[in-house]
Coordinates of C-alpha atoms in Angstrom, one line a residue:
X209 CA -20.0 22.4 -94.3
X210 CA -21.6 25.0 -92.1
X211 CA -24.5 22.8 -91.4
X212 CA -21.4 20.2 -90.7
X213 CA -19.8 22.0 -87.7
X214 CA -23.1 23.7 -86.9
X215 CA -24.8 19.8 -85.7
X216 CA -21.1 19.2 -83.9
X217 CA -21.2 22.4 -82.3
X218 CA -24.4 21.3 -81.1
X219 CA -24.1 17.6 -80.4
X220 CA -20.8 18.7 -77.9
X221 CA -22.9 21.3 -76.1
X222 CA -25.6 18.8 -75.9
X223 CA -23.3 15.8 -74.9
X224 CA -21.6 18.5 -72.3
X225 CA -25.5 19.3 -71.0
X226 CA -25.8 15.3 -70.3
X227 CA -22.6 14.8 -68.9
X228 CA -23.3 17.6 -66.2
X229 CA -27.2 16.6 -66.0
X230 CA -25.5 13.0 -64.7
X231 CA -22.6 14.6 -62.7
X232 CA -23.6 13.7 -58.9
X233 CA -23.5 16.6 -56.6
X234 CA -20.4 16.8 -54.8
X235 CA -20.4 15.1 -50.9
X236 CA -20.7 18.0 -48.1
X237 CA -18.0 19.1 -46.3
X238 CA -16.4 16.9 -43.8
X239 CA -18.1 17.8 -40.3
X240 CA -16.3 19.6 -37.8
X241 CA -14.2 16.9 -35.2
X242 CA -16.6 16.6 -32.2
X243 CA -15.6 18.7 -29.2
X244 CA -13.7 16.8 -26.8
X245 CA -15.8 15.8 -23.5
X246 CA -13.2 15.7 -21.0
X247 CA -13.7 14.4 -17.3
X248 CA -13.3 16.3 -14.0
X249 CA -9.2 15.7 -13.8
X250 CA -9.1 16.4 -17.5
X251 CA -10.7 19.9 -16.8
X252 CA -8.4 20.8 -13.5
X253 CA -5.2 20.2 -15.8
X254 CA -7.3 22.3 -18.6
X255 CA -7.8 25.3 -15.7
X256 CA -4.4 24.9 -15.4
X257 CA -2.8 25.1 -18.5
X258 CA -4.7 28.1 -18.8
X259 CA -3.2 29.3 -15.8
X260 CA 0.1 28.7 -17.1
X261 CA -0.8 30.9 -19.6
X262 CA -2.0 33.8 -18.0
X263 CA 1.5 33.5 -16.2
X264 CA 3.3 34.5 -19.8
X265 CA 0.5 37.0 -20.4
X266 CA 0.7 39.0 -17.2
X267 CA 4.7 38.7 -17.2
X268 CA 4.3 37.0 -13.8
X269 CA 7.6 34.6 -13.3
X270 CA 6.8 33.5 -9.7
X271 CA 3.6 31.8 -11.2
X272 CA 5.3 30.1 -14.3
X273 CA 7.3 28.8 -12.1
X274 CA 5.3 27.4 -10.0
X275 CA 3.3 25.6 -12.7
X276 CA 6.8 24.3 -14.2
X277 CA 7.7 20.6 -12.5
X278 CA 11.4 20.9 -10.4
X279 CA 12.7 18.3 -12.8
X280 CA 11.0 19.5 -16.0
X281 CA 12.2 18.8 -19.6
X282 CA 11.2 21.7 -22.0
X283 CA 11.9 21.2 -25.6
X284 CA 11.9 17.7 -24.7
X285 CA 11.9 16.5 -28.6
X286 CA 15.1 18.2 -28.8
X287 CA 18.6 16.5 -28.8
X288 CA 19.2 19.2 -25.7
X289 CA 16.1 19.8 -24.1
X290 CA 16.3 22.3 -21.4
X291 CA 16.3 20.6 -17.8
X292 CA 15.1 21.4 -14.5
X293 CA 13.0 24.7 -13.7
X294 CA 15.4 27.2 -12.7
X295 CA 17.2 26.5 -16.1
X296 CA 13.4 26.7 -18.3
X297 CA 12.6 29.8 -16.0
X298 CA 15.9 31.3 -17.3
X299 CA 15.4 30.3 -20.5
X300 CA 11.6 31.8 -21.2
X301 CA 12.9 35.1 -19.2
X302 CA 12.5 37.0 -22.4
X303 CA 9.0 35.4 -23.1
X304 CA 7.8 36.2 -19.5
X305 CA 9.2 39.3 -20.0
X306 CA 7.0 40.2 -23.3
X307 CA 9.0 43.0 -24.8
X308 CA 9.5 41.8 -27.9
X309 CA 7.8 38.5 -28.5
X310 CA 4.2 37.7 -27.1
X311 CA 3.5 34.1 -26.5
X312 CA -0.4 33.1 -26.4
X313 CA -1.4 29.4 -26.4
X314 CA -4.6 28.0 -25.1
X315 CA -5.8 23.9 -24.5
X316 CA -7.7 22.3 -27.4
X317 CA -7.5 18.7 -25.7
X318 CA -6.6 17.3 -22.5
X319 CA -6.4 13.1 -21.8
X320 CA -5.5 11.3 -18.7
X321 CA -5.5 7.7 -19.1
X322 CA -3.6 4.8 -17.4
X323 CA -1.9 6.6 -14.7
X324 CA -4.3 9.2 -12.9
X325 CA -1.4 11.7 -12.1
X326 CA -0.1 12.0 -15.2
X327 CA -1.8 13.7 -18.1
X328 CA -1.1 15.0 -21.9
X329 CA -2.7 18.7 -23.3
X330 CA -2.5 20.3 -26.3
X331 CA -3.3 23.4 -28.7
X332 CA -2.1 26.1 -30.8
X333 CA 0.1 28.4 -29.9
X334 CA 0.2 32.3 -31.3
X335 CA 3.7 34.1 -31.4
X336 CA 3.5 38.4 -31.9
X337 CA 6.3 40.1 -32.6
X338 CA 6.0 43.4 -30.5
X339 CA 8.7 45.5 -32.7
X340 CA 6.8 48.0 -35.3
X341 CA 7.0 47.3 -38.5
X342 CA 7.7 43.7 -37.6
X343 CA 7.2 41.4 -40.6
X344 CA 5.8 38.7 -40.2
X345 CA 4.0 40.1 -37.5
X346 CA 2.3 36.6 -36.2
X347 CA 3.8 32.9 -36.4
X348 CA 1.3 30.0 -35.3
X349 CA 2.7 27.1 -34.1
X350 CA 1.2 24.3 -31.4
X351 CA 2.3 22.9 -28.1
X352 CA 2.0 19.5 -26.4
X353 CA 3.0 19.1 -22.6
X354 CA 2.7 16.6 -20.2
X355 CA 1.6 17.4 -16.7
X356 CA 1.7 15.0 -13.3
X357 CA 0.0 15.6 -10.4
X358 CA 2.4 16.1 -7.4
X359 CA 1.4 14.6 -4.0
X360 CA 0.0 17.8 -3.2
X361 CA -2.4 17.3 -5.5
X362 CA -1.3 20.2 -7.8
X363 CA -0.5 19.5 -11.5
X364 CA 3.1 21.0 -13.1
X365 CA 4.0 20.6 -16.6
X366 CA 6.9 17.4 -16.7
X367 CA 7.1 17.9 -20.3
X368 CA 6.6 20.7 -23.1
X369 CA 7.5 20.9 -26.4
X370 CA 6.0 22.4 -29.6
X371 CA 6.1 22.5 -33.2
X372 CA 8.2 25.2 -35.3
X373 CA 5.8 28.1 -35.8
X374 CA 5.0 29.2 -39.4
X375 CA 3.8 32.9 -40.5
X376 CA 0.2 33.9 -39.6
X377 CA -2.1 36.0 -41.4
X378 CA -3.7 38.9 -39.5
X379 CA -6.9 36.7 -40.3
X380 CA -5.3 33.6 -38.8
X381 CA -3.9 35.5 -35.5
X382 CA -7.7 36.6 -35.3
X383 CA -9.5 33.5 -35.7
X384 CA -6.9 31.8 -32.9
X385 CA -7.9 34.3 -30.5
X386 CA -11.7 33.4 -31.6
X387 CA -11.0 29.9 -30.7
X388 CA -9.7 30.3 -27.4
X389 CA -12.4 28.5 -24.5
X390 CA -12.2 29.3 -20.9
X391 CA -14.8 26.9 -20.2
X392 CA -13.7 22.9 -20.5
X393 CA -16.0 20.5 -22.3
X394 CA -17.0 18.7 -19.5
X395 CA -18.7 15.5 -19.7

């Protein structure tokens, strides 16, 4: 009997050995998405998203609103988006503000295509609540706006919305701050 469950003992670690000696390796990790090469316009509206974000960042209101579009539509997926800038500028006071919520988004993309004055730009977004103790302390969430060139030739955000923002590690709020690139990918 011994010698019985000794040769099946032995047979399923041998049959075990074969199995994994035939296993094929498993594929390598998906490659990272290429970076996006964007052309010259692509990287004026990216300078300028960033500019609209240094507006929130240094609390300056005058300068969000003057990358904000007169007839703008924030929250524009909404059933009630917010309209026109005076109303948006109103409405982000406490954001520009930063006492108790900081607001940090940078571009990950920017297309033009079609119509030369009119382009789209994304990214993440990061969210800090500024109260201590705060808990969660970070939220990431992401934007997508859509900018037109005026006749002066400056570019003002026609359209913004974002998606709802979901707790961030410390880890996570660190590694969106890594990510951030002044410099666009030109082609």
């Amino acid at each position: 009997m011994r010698r019985i469950v000794r040769t099946v003992c032995l047979l399923g670690s041998l049959s075990v050995s074969v199995a994994a000696a035939h296993t094929p390796p498993a594929p390598p990790a998906p490659p990272s998405p290429p970076s996006p090469q964007l052309s010259a316009d692509e990287c004026a509206v990216w300078a300028r998203e960033l500019g609209f974000a240094r507006s929130i960042a240094e609390h300056d209101r005058k300068a969000f609103a003057e990358h904000v579009h007169e007839q703008a539509a924030f929250g524009a997926g909404r059933a009630q988006p917010t309209r026109g800038r005076d109303r948006i500028v109103e409405e982000w006071a406490g954001l520009i503000e930063g006492k108790r919520l900081r607001l940090r988004w940078y571009p990950t993309r920017v297309t033009i295509a079609g119509a030369p004055d009119i382009a789209w730009s994304t990214g993440p977004a990061l969210y800090q609540k500024l109260e201590p103790g705060a808990q969660p302390r970070y939220a990431i969430g992401a934007y997508q706006s859509v900018w037109q060139r005026g006749t002066d030739g400056v570019w003002r955000v026609l359209f913004d919305d974002g998606i709802v923002p979901r707790p961030a590690t410390e880890a996570e709020a660190m590694a969106f701050q890594s990510g951030r690139r002044e410099t666009c990918p030109q082609r």
